[in-house]
C-alpha cells in the first residue's frame, strides 16, 4: 500500500489495531496471558440457539461437556436395561416350582426306618441352605405301620423305645420341616391300630395317595 510507505512501525501497529475487531485480538492473544476471563459472542449461531448468545471460549471444554453428557446417557441406558432384565428374570426364581418327593415306608426294620428319617431331615436342611424350596411327603403302610401306633404299651420295651424315637423324628419333620406324614388306613385296620399321634394324617389307601402324588410331579423315593 503506497500510502503507508515510509511510515514508522508504531503507525503500522496503530493502523492494525483500528482495522481489526477486538475479538480477533482476543483469539490471537494467548488466553493465559490475559488478565481477565471472557466469553465470545458468536454471531453465526443458528437453529434453536438464539443469535448473539455467548459460547464458551475453550473448544476442549465444550467437547468434554458433550462427552460427559454422552457417557451419562449411556450409563442411564445400561441401568434401565439391567432393571428390565431383573424384572423379567426375578419372577422365575421367586415362583420356581419346589422340589417334590414322596418317601414311601413299607419296611419293618426300625433301625433302618430311623436312619432313613435322619436322611430326609438332612436333605431338607441342605435344600434350605441352598435357598431351594421343597415339598416332602412320607407315606406309611405295610410292615412300617406300627411306627404310627399311639398305644405303645403293647410293644416290648426295646421295641417301644425305638418306636418312640421314630415318632419323635416324624414329629420334628412335620413341625420343623413341614413334611407331611400320611398313614394308610388299610394297614392300620390290619394292624389293629385305632389311634395315631396328632402329627400323622390318615388316608384311606396309601397306594392311591402315591399314584396321585406321582401324577402331580412328586418323585418316588422308597425306604
PDB file of N, CA and C in Angstrom, residues 86-147:
ATOM      1  N   UNK A  86     -33.815 -57.767  35.294  1.00  0.00           N
ATOM      2  CA  UNK A  86     -34.197 -58.296  36.605  1.00  0.00           C
ATOM      3  C   UNK A  86     -35.708 -58.454  36.708  1.00  0.00           C
ATOM      4  N   UNK A  87     -36.438 -57.509  36.113  1.00  0.00           N
ATOM      5  CA  UNK A  87     -37.904 -57.581  36.138  1.00  0.00           C
ATOM      6  C   UNK A  87     -38.400 -58.837  35.433  1.00  0.00           C
ATOM      7  N   UNK A  88     -37.694 -59.261  34.384  1.00  0.00           N
ATOM      8  CA  UNK A  88     -38.106 -60.446  33.642  1.00  0.00           C
ATOM      9  C   UNK A  88     -37.654 -61.735  34.308  1.00  0.00           C
ATOM     10  N   UNK A  89     -36.433 -61.723  34.892  1.00  0.00           N
ATOM     11  CA  UNK A  89     -35.838 -62.959  35.411  1.00  0.00           C
ATOM     12  C   UNK A  89     -36.253 -63.251  36.843  1.00  0.00           C
ATOM     13  N   UNK A  90     -36.397 -62.215  37.675  1.00  0.00           N
ATOM     14  CA  UNK A  90     -36.675 -62.427  39.095  1.00  0.00           C
ATOM     15  C   UNK A  90     -37.912 -63.267  39.354  1.00  0.00           C
ATOM     16  N   UNK A  91     -39.043 -63.049  38.648  1.00  0.00           N
ATOM     17  CA  UNK A  91     -40.212 -63.902  38.911  1.00  0.00           C
ATOM     18  C   UNK A  91     -39.957 -65.380  38.676  1.00  0.00           C
ATOM     19  N   UNK A  92     -39.008 -65.701  37.774  1.00  0.00           N
ATOM     20  CA  UNK A  92     -38.707 -67.109  37.512  1.00  0.00           C
ATOM     21  C   UNK A  92     -38.167 -67.776  38.764  1.00  0.00           C
ATOM     22  N   UNK A  93     -37.306 -67.035  39.516  1.00  0.00           N
ATOM     23  CA  UNK A  93     -36.743 -67.596  40.737  1.00  0.00           C
ATOM     24  C   UNK A  93     -37.740 -67.549  41.887  1.00  0.00           C
ATOM     25  N   UNK A  94     -38.544 -66.494  41.902  1.00  0.00           N
ATOM     26  CA  UNK A  94     -39.485 -66.357  43.010  1.00  0.00           C
ATOM     27  C   UNK A  94     -40.587 -67.402  42.950  1.00  0.00           C
ATOM     28  N   UNK A  95     -41.040 -67.715  41.727  1.00  0.00           N
ATOM     29  CA  UNK A  95     -42.159 -68.631  41.568  1.00  0.00           C
ATOM     30  C   UNK A  95     -41.726 -69.976  40.992  1.00  0.00           C
ATOM     31  N   UNK A  96     -40.446 -70.335  41.183  1.00  0.00           N
ATOM     32  CA  UNK A  96     -39.965 -71.628  40.703  1.00  0.00           C
ATOM     33  C   UNK A  96     -40.648 -72.751  41.474  1.00  0.00           C
ATOM     34  N   UNK A  97     -40.943 -73.845  40.774  1.00  0.00           N
ATOM     35  CA  UNK A  97     -41.622 -74.980  41.395  1.00  0.00           C
ATOM     36  C   UNK A  97     -40.718 -75.610  42.447  1.00  0.00           C
ATOM     37  N   UNK A  98     -41.275 -75.991  43.600  1.00  0.00           N
ATOM     38  CA  UNK A  98     -40.462 -76.637  44.641  1.00  0.00           C
ATOM     39  C   UNK A  98     -40.065 -78.043  44.223  1.00  0.00           C
ATOM     40  N   UNK A  99     -39.003 -78.543  44.819  1.00  0.00           N
ATOM     41  CA  UNK A  99     -38.599 -79.931  44.600  1.00  0.00           C
ATOM     42  C   UNK A  99     -39.541 -80.822  45.399  1.00  0.00           C
ATOM     43  N   UNK A 100     -40.197 -81.744  44.715  1.00  0.00           N
ATOM     44  CA  UNK A 100     -41.237 -82.552  45.355  1.00  0.00           C
ATOM     45  C   UNK A 100     -40.835 -84.021  45.369  1.00  0.00           C
ATOM     46  N   UNK A 101     -41.062 -84.667  46.519  1.00  0.00           N
ATOM     47  CA  UNK A 101     -40.739 -86.090  46.653  1.00  0.00           C
ATOM     48  C   UNK A 101     -41.668 -86.734  47.665  1.00  0.00           C
ATOM     49  N   UNK A 102     -42.006 -87.990  47.402  1.00  0.00           N
ATOM     50  CA  UNK A 102     -42.790 -88.781  48.345  1.00  0.00           C
ATOM     51  C   UNK A 102     -41.920 -89.961  48.775  1.00  0.00           C
ATOM     52  N   UNK A 103     -41.685 -90.069  50.069  1.00  0.00           N
ATOM     53  CA  UNK A 103     -40.861 -91.136  50.639  1.00  0.00           C
ATOM     54  C   UNK A 103     -41.796 -92.229  51.167  1.00  0.00           C
ATOM     55  N   UNK A 104     -41.679 -93.406  50.589  1.00  0.00           N
ATOM     56  CA  UNK A 104     -42.610 -94.492  50.901  1.00  0.00           C
ATOM     57  C   UNK A 104     -41.963 -95.498  51.849  1.00  0.00           C
ATOM     58  N   UNK A 105     -42.581 -95.657  53.021  1.00  0.00           N
ATOM     59  CA  UNK A 105     -42.067 -96.586  54.034  1.00  0.00           C
ATOM     60  C   UNK A 105     -42.987 -97.803  54.131  1.00  0.00           C
ATOM     61  N   UNK A 106     -42.437 -98.974  53.759  1.00  0.00           N
ATOM     62  CA  UNK A 106     -43.198-100.227  53.868  1.00  0.00           C
ATOM     63  C   UNK A 106     -42.394-101.307  54.593  1.00  0.00           C
ATOM     64  N   UNK A 107     -41.207-100.953  55.082  1.00  0.00           N
ATOM     65  CA  UNK A 107     -40.323-101.921  55.749  1.00  0.00           C
ATOM     66  C   UNK A 107     -40.618-101.955  57.244  1.00  0.00           C
ATOM     67  N   UNK A 108     -40.172-103.019  57.897  1.00  0.00           N
ATOM     68  CA  UNK A 108     -40.414-103.163  59.328  1.00  0.00           C
ATOM     69  C   UNK A 108     -39.178-103.022  60.181  1.00  0.00           C
ATOM     70  N   UNK A 109     -38.019-102.824  59.580  1.00  0.00           N
ATOM     71  CA  UNK A 109     -36.765-102.666  60.331  1.00  0.00           C
ATOM     72  C   UNK A 109     -36.738-101.273  60.965  1.00  0.00           C
ATOM     73  N   UNK A 110     -36.895-101.219  62.281  1.00  0.00           N
ATOM     74  CA  UNK A 110     -36.998 -99.932  62.973  1.00  0.00           C
ATOM     75  C   UNK A 110     -35.702 -99.129  62.887  1.00  0.00           C
ATOM     76  N   UNK A 111     -34.571 -99.797  62.976  1.00  0.00           N
ATOM     77  CA  UNK A 111     -33.290 -99.085  62.871  1.00  0.00           C
ATOM     78  C   UNK A 111     -33.122 -98.463  61.481  1.00  0.00           C
ATOM     79  N   UNK A 112     -33.506 -99.206  60.461  1.00  0.00           N
ATOM     80  CA  UNK A 112     -33.412 -98.690  59.094  1.00  0.00           C
ATOM     81  C   UNK A 112     -34.362 -97.519  58.884  1.00  0.00           C
ATOM     82  N   UNK A 113     -35.556 -97.615  59.432  1.00  0.00           N
ATOM     83  CA  UNK A 113     -36.530 -96.521  59.318  1.00  0.00           C
ATOM     84  C   UNK A 113     -35.983 -95.254  59.957  1.00  0.00           C
ATOM     85  N   UNK A 114     -35.411 -95.388  61.143  1.00  0.00           N
ATOM     86  CA  UNK A 114     -34.841 -94.234  61.834  1.00  0.00           C
ATOM     87  C   UNK A 114     -33.708 -93.608  61.026  1.00  0.00           C
ATOM     88  N   UNK A 115     -32.892 -94.456  60.412  1.00  0.00           N
ATOM     89  CA  UNK A 115     -31.782 -93.958  59.594  1.00  0.00           C
ATOM     90  C   UNK A 115     -32.290 -93.184  58.382  1.00  0.00           C
ATOM     91  N   UNK A 116     -33.312 -93.680  57.732  1.00  0.00           N
ATOM     92  CA  UNK A 116     -33.861 -93.005  56.553  1.00  0.00           C
ATOM     93  C   UNK A 116     -34.538 -91.685  56.909  1.00  0.00           C
ATOM     94  N   UNK A 117     -35.176 -91.648  58.066  1.00  0.00           N
ATOM     95  CA  UNK A 117     -35.783 -90.391  58.515  1.00  0.00           C
ATOM     96  C   UNK A 117     -34.713 -89.332  58.776  1.00  0.00           C
ATOM     97  N   UNK A 118     -33.578 -89.765  59.310  1.00  0.00           N
ATOM     98  CA  UNK A 118     -32.465 -88.830  59.519  1.00  0.00           C
ATOM     99  C   UNK A 118     -31.974 -88.275  58.184  1.00  0.00           C
ATOM    100  N   UNK A 119     -31.947 -89.121  57.164  1.00  0.00           N
ATOM    101  CA  UNK A 119     -31.505 -88.676  55.841  1.00  0.00           C
ATOM    102  C   UNK A 119     -32.501 -87.689  55.226  1.00  0.00           C
ATOM    103  N   UNK A 120     -33.783 -87.912  55.443  1.00  0.00           N
ATOM    104  CA  UNK A 120     -34.794 -86.964  54.949  1.00  0.00           C
ATOM    105  C   UNK A 120     -34.599 -85.600  55.604  1.00  0.00           C
ATOM    106  N   UNK A 121     -34.317 -85.596  56.885  1.00  0.00           N
ATOM    107  CA  UNK A 121     -34.081 -84.346  57.608  1.00  0.00           C
ATOM    108  C   UNK A 121     -32.853 -83.616  57.054  1.00  0.00           C
ATOM    109  N   UNK A 122     -31.767 -84.348  56.811  1.00  0.00           N
ATOM    110  CA  UNK A 122     -30.557 -83.731  56.263  1.00  0.00           C
ATOM    111  C   UNK A 122     -30.804 -83.185  54.857  1.00  0.00           C
ATOM    112  N   UNK A 123     -31.599 -83.896  54.081  1.00  0.00           N
ATOM    113  CA  UNK A 123     -31.922 -83.433  52.728  1.00  0.00           C
ATOM    114  C   UNK A 123     -32.691 -82.116  52.765  1.00  0.00           C
ATOM    115  N   UNK A 124     -33.659 -82.024  53.656  1.00  0.00           N
ATOM    116  CA  UNK A 124     -34.432 -80.782  53.799  1.00  0.00           C
ATOM    117  C   UNK A 124     -33.534 -79.631  54.245  1.00  0.00           C
ATOM    118  N   UNK A 125     -32.623 -79.899  55.169  1.00  0.00           N
ATOM    119  CA  UNK A 125     -31.710 -78.860  55.655  1.00  0.00           C
ATOM    120  C   UNK A 125     -30.792 -78.370  54.535  1.00  0.00           C
ATOM    121  N   UNK A 126     -30.293 -79.285  53.732  1.00  0.00           N
ATOM    122  CA  UNK A 126     -29.406 -78.902  52.642  1.00  0.00           C
ATOM    123  C   UNK A 126     -30.129 -78.045  51.604  1.00  0.00           C
ATOM    124  N   UNK A 127     -31.351 -78.402  51.299  1.00  0.00           N
ATOM    125  CA  UNK A 127     -32.123 -77.612  50.340  1.00  0.00           C
ATOM    126  C   UNK A 127     -32.382 -76.206  50.872  1.00  0.00           C
ATOM    127  N   UNK A 128     -32.656 -76.093  52.153  1.00  0.00           N
ATOM    128  CA  UNK A 128     -32.885 -74.772  52.745  1.00  0.00           C
ATOM    129  C   UNK A 128     -31.614 -73.938  52.713  1.00  0.00           C
ATOM    130  N   UNK A 129     -30.461 -74.565  52.955  1.00  0.00           N
ATOM    131  CA  UNK A 129     -29.192 -73.845  52.895  1.00  0.00           C
ATOM    132  C   UNK A 129     -28.911 -73.334  51.488  1.00  0.00           C
ATOM    133  N   UNK A 130     -29.348 -74.084  50.491  1.00  0.00           N
ATOM    134  CA  UNK A 130     -29.143 -73.685  49.099  1.00  0.00           C
ATOM    135  C   UNK A 130     -30.223 -72.731  48.598  1.00  0.00           C
ATOM    136  N   UNK A 131     -31.171 -72.398  49.473  1.00  0.00           N
ATOM    137  CA  UNK A 131     -32.236 -71.481  49.083  1.00  0.00           C
ATOM    138  C   UNK A 131     -33.271 -72.094  48.164  1.00  0.00           C
ATOM    139  N   UNK A 132     -33.400 -73.402  48.181  1.00  0.00           N
ATOM    140  CA  UNK A 132     -34.359 -74.091  47.322  1.00  0.00           C
ATOM    141  C   UNK A 132     -35.577 -74.516  48.130  1.00  0.00           C
ATOM    142  N   UNK A 133     -36.739 -74.367  47.540  1.00  0.00           N
ATOM    143  CA  UNK A 133     -37.968 -74.788  48.203  1.00  0.00           C
ATOM    144  C   UNK A 133     -38.239 -76.259  47.905  1.00  0.00           C
ATOM    145  N   UNK A 134     -38.987 -76.886  48.791  1.00  0.00           N
ATOM    146  CA  UNK A 134     -39.283 -78.303  48.624  1.00  0.00           C
ATOM    147  C   UNK A 134     -40.649 -78.605  49.216  1.00  0.00           C
ATOM    148  N   UNK A 135     -41.143 -79.784  48.848  1.00  0.00           N
ATOM    149  CA  UNK A 135     -42.368 -80.305  49.450  1.00  0.00           C
ATOM    150  C   UNK A 135     -42.207 -81.815  49.572  1.00  0.00           C
ATOM    151  N   UNK A 136     -42.125 -82.285  50.809  1.00  0.00           N
ATOM    152  CA  UNK A 136     -41.905 -83.704  51.077  1.00  0.00           C
ATOM    153  C   UNK A 136     -43.138 -84.331  51.724  1.00  0.00           C
ATOM    154  N   UNK A 137     -43.389 -85.581  51.359  1.00  0.00           N
ATOM    155  CA  UNK A 137     -44.474 -86.369  51.944  1.00  0.00           C
ATOM    156  C   UNK A 137     -43.920 -87.747  52.293  1.00  0.00           C
ATOM    157  N   UNK A 138     -44.285 -88.249  53.472  1.00  0.00           N
ATOM    158  CA  UNK A 138     -43.920 -89.608  53.878  1.00  0.00           C
ATOM    159  C   UNK A 138     -45.196 -90.437  53.943  1.00  0.00           C
ATOM    160  N   UNK A 139     -45.232 -91.522  53.187  1.00  0.00           N
ATOM    161  CA  UNK A 139     -46.373 -92.445  53.246  1.00  0.00           C
ATOM    162  C   UNK A 139     -45.957 -93.693  54.025  1.00  0.00           C
ATOM    163  N   UNK A 140     -46.824 -94.120  54.928  1.00  0.00           N
ATOM    164  CA  UNK A 140     -46.525 -95.248  55.818  1.00  0.00           C
ATOM    165  C   UNK A 140     -47.596 -96.319  55.655  1.00  0.00           C
ATOM    166  N   UNK A 141     -47.147 -97.535  55.390  1.00  0.00           N
ATOM    167  CA  UNK A 141     -48.099 -98.647  55.230  1.00  0.00           C
ATOM    168  C   UNK A 141     -47.345 -99.966  55.430  1.00  0.00           C
ATOM    169  N   UNK A 142     -48.055-101.064  55.249  1.00  0.00           N
ATOM    170  CA  UNK A 142     -47.495-102.419  55.351  1.00  0.00           C
ATOM    171  C   UNK A 142     -46.772-102.618  56.692  1.00  0.00           C
ATOM    172  N   UNK A 143     -45.551-103.176  56.666  1.00  0.00           N
ATOM    173  CA  UNK A 143     -44.829-103.503  57.898  1.00  0.00           C
ATOM    174  C   UNK A 143     -44.392-102.252  58.675  1.00  0.00           C
ATOM    175  N   UNK A 144     -44.426-101.123  58.032  1.00  0.00           N
ATOM    176  CA  UNK A 144     -43.976 -99.875  58.683  1.00  0.00           C
ATOM    177  C   UNK A 144     -45.081 -99.232  59.516  1.00  0.00           C
ATOM    178  N   UNK A 145     -46.296 -99.732  59.416  1.00  0.00           N
ATOM    179  CA  UNK A 145     -47.440 -99.056  60.016  1.00  0.00           C
ATOM    180  C   UNK A 145     -47.357 -98.970  61.530  1.00  0.00           C
ATOM    181  N   UNK A 146     -46.613 -99.869  62.169  1.00  0.00           N
ATOM    182  CA  UNK A 146     -46.565 -99.867  63.631  1.00  0.00           C
ATOM    183  C   UNK A 146     -45.885 -98.624  64.206  1.00  0.00           C
ATOM    184  N   UNK A 147     -45.133 -97.903  63.403  1.00  0.00           N
ATOM    185  CA  UNK A 147     -44.430 -96.727  63.929  1.00  0.00           C
ATOM    186  C   UNK A 147     -45.390 -95.567  64.190  1.00  0.00           C
TER     187      UNK A 147
END
